[in-house]
XYZ file of C-alpha atoms in Angstrom:
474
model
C 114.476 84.788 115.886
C 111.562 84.069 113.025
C 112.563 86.180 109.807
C 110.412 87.589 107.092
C 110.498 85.510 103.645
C 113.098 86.405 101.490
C 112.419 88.469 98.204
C 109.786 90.638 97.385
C 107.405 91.217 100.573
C 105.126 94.592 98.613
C 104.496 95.570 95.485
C 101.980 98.305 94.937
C 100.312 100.986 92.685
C 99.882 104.901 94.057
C 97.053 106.326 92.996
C 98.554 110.048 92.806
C 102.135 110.626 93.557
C 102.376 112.360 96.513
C 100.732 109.048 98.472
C 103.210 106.923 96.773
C 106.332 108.089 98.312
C 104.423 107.143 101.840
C 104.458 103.339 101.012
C 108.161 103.948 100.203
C 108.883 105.844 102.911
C 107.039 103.426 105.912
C 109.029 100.731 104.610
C 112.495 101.719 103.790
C 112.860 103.891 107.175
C 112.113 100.384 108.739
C 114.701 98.462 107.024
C 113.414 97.604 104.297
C 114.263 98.742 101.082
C 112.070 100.328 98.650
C 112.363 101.791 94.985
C 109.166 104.259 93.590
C 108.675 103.742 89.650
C 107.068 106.341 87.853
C 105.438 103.840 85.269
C 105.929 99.831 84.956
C 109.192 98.846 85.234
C 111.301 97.594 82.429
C 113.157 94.149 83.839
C 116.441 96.335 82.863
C 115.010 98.769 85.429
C 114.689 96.312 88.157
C 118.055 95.280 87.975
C 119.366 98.774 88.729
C 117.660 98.028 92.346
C 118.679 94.260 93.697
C 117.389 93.243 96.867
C 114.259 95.708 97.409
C 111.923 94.838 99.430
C 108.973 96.713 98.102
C 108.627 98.090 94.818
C 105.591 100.681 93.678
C 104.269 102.414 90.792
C 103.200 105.740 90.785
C 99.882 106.386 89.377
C 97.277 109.119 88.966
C 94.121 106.742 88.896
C 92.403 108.992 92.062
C 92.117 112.106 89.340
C 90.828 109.591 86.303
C 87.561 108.243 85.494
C 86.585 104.888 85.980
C 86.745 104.639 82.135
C 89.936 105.173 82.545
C 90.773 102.929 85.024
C 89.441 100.238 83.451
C 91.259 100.690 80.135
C 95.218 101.368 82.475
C 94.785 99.613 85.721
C 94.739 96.063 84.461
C 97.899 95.608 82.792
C 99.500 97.882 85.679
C 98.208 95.703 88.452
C 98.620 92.342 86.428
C 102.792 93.300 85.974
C 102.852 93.999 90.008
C 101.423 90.684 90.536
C 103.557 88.888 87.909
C 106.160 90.230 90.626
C 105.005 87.363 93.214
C 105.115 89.809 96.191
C 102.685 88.331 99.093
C 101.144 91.490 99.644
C 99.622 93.397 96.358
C 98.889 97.251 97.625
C 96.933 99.514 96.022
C 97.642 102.454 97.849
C 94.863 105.132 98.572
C 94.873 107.978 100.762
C 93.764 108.096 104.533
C 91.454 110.860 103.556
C 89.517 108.335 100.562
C 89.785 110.812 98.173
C 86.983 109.346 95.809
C 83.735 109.381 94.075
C 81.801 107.186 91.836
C 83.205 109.271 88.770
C 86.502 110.314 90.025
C 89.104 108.391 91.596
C 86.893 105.325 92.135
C 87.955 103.352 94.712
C 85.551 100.995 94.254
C 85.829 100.421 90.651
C 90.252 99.917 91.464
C 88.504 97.165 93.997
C 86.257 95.308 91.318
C 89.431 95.825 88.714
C 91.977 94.275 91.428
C 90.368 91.372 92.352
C 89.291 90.622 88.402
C 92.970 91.142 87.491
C 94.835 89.681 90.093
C 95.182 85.870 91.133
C 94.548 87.618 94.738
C 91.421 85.817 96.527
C 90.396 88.359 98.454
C 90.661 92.127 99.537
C 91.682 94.217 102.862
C 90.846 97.281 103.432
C 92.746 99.711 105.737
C 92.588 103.285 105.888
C 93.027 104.568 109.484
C 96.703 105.557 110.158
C 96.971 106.977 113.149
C 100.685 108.469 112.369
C 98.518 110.594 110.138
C 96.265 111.270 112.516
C 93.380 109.604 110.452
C 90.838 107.178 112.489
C 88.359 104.489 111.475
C 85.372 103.406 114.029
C 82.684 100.934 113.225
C 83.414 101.861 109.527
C 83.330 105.974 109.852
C 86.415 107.364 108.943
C 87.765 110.593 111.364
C 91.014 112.649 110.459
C 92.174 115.257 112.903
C 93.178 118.992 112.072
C 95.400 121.342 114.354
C 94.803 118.501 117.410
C 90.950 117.948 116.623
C 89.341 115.543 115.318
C 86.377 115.287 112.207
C 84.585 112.693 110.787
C 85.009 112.925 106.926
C 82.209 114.730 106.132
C 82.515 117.212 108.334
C 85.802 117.598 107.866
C 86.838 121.049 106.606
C 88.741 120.239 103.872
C 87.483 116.831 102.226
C 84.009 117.952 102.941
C 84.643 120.670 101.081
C 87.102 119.201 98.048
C 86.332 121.048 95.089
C 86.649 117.393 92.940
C 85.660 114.580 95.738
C 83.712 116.102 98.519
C 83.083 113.872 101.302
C 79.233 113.486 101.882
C 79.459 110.100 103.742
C 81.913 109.146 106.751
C 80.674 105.360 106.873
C 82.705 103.810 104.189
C 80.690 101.067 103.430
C 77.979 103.387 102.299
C 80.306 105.545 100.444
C 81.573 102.468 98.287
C 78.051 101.545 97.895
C 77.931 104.063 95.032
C 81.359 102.646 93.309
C 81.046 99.299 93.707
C 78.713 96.209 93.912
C 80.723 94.383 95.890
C 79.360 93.814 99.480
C 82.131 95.181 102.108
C 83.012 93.768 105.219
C 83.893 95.044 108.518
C 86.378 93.624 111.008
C 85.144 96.126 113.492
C 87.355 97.233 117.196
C 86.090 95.855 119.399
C 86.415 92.069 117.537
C 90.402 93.546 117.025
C 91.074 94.861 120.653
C 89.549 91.310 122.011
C 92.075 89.434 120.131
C 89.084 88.315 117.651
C 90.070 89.652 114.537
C 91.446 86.308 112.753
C 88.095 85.041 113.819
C 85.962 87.479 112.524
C 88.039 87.764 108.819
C 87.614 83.888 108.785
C 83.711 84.020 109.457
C 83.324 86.988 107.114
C 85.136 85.473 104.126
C 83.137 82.240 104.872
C 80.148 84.179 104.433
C 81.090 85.303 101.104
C 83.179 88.535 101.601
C 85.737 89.589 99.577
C 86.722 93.317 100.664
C 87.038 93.576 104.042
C 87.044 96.774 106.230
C 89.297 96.924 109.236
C 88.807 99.672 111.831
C 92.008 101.223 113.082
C 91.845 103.834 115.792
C 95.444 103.114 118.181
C 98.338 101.085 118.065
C 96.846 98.098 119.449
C 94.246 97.771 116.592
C 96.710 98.799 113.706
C 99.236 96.021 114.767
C 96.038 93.799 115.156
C 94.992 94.624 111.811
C 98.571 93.976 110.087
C 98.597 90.223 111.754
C 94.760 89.604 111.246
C 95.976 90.049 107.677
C 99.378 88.897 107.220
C 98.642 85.570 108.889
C 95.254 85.355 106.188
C 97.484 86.372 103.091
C 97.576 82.602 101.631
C 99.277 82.703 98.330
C 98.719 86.399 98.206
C 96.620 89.527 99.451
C 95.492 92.053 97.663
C 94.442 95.397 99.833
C 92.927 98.585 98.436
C 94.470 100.390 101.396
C 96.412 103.565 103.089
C 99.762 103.199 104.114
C 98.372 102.240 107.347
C 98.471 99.148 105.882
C 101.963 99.059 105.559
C 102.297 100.636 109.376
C 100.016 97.687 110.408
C 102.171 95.189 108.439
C 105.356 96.842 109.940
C 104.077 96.678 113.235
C 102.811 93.426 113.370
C 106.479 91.769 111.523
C 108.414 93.610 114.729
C 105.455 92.581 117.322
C 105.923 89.001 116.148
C 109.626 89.546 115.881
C 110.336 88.402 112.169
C 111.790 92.255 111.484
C 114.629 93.463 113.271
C 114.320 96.845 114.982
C 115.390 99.613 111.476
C 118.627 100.991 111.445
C 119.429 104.976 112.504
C 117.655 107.152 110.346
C 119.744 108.891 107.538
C 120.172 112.197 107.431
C 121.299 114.795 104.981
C 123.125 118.718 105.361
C 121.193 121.719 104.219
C 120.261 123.111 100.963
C 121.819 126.221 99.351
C 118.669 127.127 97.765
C 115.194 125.684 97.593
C 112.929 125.532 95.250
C 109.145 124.485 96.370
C 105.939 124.656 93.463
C 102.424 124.073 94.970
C 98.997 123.359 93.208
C 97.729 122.149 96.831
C 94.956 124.081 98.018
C 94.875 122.872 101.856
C 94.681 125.184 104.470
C 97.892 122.799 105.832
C 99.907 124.056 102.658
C 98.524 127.302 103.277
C 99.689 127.845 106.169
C 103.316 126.433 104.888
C 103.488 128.686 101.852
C 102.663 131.641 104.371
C 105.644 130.403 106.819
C 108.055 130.171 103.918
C 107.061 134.020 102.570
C 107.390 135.326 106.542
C 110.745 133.766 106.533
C 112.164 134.773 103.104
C 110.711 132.488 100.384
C 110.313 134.397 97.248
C 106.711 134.523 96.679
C 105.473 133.686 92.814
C 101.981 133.540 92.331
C 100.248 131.923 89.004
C 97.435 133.370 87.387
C 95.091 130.066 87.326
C 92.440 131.883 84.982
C 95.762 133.210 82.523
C 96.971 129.324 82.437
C 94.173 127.766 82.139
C 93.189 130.068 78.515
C 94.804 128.813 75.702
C 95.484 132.299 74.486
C 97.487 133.411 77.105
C 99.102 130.473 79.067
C 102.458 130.075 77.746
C 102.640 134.253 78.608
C 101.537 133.409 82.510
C 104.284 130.179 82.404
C 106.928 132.291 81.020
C 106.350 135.223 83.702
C 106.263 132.811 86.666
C 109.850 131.341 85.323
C 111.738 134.309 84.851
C 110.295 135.674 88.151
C 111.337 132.304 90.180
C 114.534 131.767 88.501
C 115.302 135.365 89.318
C 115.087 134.689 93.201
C 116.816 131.785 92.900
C 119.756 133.246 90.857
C 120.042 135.899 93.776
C 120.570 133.320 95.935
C 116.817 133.626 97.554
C 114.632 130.485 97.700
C 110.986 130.992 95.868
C 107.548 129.510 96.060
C 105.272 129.241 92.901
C 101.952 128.663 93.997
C 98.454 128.600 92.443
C 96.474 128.721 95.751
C 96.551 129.619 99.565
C 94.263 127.233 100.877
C 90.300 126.359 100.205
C 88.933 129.363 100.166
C 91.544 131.008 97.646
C 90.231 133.036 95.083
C 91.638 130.673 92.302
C 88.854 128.193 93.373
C 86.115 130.171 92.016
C 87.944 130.981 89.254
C 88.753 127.624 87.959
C 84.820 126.840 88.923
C 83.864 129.806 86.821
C 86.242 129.129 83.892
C 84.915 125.466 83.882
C 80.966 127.146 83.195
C 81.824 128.686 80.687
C 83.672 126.735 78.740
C 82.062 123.445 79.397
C 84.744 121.924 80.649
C 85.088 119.798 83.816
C 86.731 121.482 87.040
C 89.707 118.373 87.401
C 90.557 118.857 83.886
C 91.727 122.519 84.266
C 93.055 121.823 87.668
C 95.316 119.421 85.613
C 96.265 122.405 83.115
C 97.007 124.465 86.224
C 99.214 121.395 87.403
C 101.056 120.550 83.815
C 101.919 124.765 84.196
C 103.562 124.149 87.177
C 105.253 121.102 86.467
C 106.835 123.033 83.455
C 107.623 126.079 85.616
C 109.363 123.671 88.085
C 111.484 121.519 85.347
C 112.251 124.711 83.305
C 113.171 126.949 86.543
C 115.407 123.969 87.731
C 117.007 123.370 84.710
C 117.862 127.389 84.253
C 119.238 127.523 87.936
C 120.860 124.141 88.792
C 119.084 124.040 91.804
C 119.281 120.613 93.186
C 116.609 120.182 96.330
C 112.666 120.753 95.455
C 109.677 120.820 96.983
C 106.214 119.613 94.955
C 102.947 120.026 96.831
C 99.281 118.356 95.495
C 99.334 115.055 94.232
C 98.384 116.076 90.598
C 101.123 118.718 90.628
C 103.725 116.042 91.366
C 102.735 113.891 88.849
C 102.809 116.512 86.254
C 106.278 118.106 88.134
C 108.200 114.480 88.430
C 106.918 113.730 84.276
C 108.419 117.134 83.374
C 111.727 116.644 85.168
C 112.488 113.214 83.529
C 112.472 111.147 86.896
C 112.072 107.153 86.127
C 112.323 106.265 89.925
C 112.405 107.359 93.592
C 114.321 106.229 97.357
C 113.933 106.944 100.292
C 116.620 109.474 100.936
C 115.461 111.053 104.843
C 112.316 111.118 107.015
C 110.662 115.078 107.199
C 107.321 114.730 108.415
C 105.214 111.408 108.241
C 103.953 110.932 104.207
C 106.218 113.320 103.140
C 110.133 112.547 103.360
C 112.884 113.906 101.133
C 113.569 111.569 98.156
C 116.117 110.588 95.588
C 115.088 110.948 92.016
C 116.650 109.218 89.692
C 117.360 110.628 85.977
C 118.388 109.055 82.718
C 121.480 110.373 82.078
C 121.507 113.147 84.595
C 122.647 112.909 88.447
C 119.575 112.447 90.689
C 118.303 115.342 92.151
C 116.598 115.382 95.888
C 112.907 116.104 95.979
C 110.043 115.949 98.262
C 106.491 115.198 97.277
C 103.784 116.201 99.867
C 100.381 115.772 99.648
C 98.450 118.803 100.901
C 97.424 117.164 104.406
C 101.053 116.624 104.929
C 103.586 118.415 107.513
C 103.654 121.093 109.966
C 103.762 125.141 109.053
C 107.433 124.572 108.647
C 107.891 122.013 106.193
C 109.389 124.005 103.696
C 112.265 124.933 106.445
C 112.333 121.331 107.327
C 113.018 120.302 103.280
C 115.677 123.462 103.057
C 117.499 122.350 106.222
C 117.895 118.808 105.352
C 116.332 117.880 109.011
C 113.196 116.179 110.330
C 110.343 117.056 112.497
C 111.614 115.796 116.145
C 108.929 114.257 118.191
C 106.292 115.806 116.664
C 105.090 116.319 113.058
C 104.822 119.855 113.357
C 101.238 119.928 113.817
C 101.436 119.022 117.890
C 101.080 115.544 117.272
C 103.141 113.246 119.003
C 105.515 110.638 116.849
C 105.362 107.718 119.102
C 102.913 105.819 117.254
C 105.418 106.233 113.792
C 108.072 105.301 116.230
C 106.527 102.677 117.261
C 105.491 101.078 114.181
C 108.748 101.718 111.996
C 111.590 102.133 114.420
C 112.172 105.950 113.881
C 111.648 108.794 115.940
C 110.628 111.250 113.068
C 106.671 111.974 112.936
């Protein structure tokens, strides 16, 4: 049968940490090896992992300022395309977390294609493993089995940093970027017309180009409308349905072999899980783990967030955590249960008065917990963890030394259990989940070292991530 080229087939940036692992995770539990960096890699680092197949970079550019991501994306993005990878993936998440002064996604787009030899730009964000839908451009996620269009939605309508007002995402970019998007639309994909329709779209001009996703037909469609376009190279501001479209379409044409058993791994003695997520999904998680004998640790957002009385609230929260852990218990430090948690208005009302914006003391309140979480594990030896919110983990994975992450087991889809690696220290197992991510017992899934089953815990059914990667383990 055809293969895939050898080498390097995906190199890509995260733009928070918890959506990173999901490139990593899409590929490796279909065969093909992965390695997560937490910053550029040193060529001394790539040698510790020969023969990967995709390699990433996790970021925090969806918190940051397009200031910002003009003065750190080039050089990142330049280095991944020094790499020679066909496919250059800067990797967003399904919900477009984004505005024209936070997490830009259209400034990464304009920065991408200015830094990058790449000609042109695809664009997919439906994954419908995730349960997230795109239709003539509007973007649609589903919650316990129903299904929103983004700014409806009741959480990323109502995200305290990027609210979705818009669903169409064409309109939405329209106030990040100048650059006119494209849209390879459904019914052009389900009619077999989608190489057509790129073609005439890029001959008109296009560079970033839409592509709806809304079923397995039109995500495979998607992945070959694009691999067969890539020319010397691709560059996608995408989701990882990108990668399940890519994975899809590589087995559909078979150049990848159906993916080998997925691993699995024995249960934990104790568990340790910090959360700065305020989903009603993690909510609902941290209130699972407390019914079924997590140790519940609350922090003060309003105490760690003053200067004067911080390291006080950080201190309290480790002694109280490592003391359930030492008795044997498994804890949860938390800093809210779900949108409307009181800690919302607090941080709002802290942010008033001092002048200061809201996503700069939600990343105090996520550097507190990252401390709490590198301190407590360091204390108790405990060696599986659980980090929920995408800032947290980047703050949590910085604090605990970690240069890189694998693959180690699928949990639920986005969020599987990985191996960090440590200068100097054995690697420790860890699971980053974005606050979308899992069913209400996650947690129990992470402590038990076992996956969802057929479903990801939310009733949805796992054939389509079957389908795609080769696993049973949505």
């Amino acid at each position: 049968m055809n293969t895939l080229p050898d080498g390097l087939l995906v190199a890509y940036y995260g733009d928070d940490f918890t959506g990173s692992t999901d490139v990593m995770e899409v590929l490796t539990f279909a065969g093909l090896p992965t390695v997560l960096f937490l910053d550029v890699p040193a060529p001394g680092d790539l040698a510790r992992f020969p023969g990967r197949r995709g390699i990433g970079v996790a970021g925090t550019a969806r918190s940051r300022s397009p200031e910002w991501m003009r003065a750190h994306l080039p050089p990142v993005l330049t280095a991944l395309d020094a790499l020679g990878a066909p496919v250059l993936h800067y990797k967003i998440c399904s919900t477009f977390d984004s505005s024209p002064t936070t997490g830009s996604i259209g400034c990464a787009l304009e920065i991408g294609l200015a830094a990058t030899r790449r000609a042109w730009c695809a664009m997919v964000v439906g994954a419908p493993t995730l349960r997230r839908y795109q239709a003539f451009g509007n973007l649609f996620a589903a919650v316990d089995g129903v299904g929103y269009r983004l700014d409806r939605h009741p959480t990323m309508a109502r995200h305290p940093v990027t609210p979705m007002a818009e669903a169409d995402l064409r309109l939405h970019l329209a106030a990040q970027t100048r650059e006119a998007i494209g849209l390879v639309d459904l019914v052009a994909l389900k009619q077999g017309r989608g190489a057509a329709a790129l073609a005439a779209a890029r001959n008109a001009g296009l560079r970033a180009m839409l592509f709806d996703v809304i079923d397995d037909e039109t995500l495979e469609a998607a992945g070959g409308a694009i691999w067969r376009a890539r020319g010397d190279g691709v560059f996608a501001v995408a989701s990882s349905g990108l990668t399940y479209g890519l994975v899809a379409h590589w087995r559909a044409a078979g150049l990848l072999p159906p993916a080998p058993p997925a691993p699995e791994t024995g249960p934990a003695e104790r568990l340790l899980v910090v959360s700065g997520s305020c989903s009603p999904i993690t909510a609902r998680q941290i209130d699972w783990g407390v019914r079924n004998g997590f140790v519940p640790v609350r922090l003060d957002v309003r105490a760690v967030v003053d200067s004067a009385t911080a390291r006080g609230e950080i201190a309290r929260a480790v002694a109280a955590a490592a003391a359930a852990l030492t008795a044997g218990r498994d804890a949860i430090v938390f800093s809210a249960e779900g949108p409307e948690d009181m800690s919302i208005g607090q941080l709002r009302e802290a942010a008033a008065r001092g002048g200061e914006p809201v996503g700069a003391l939600q990343a105090r309140v996520a550097d507190a917990l990252g401390e709490v979480l590198a301190t407590v594990t360091s204390w108790s030896g405990v060696s599986r963890l659980v980090v929920a919110g995408g800032d947290t983990s980047g703050a949590a994975t910085s604090r605990l030394g970690l240069y890189a992450l694998e693959a180690a087991m699928p949990l639920a889809p986005g969020g599987p259990l990985c191996l960090g690696h440590r200068r100097g220290l054995r690697p420790i197992e860890i699971a980053l989940k974005g606050g979308q991510i899992g069913g209400a017992d996650f947690f129990g899934q992470v402590k038990h070292g076992r996956g969802a089953g057929g479903t990801d815990g939310q009733g949805h059914d796992g054939g389509a991530c079957a389908r795609a990667t080769g696993v049973m383990r949505c």
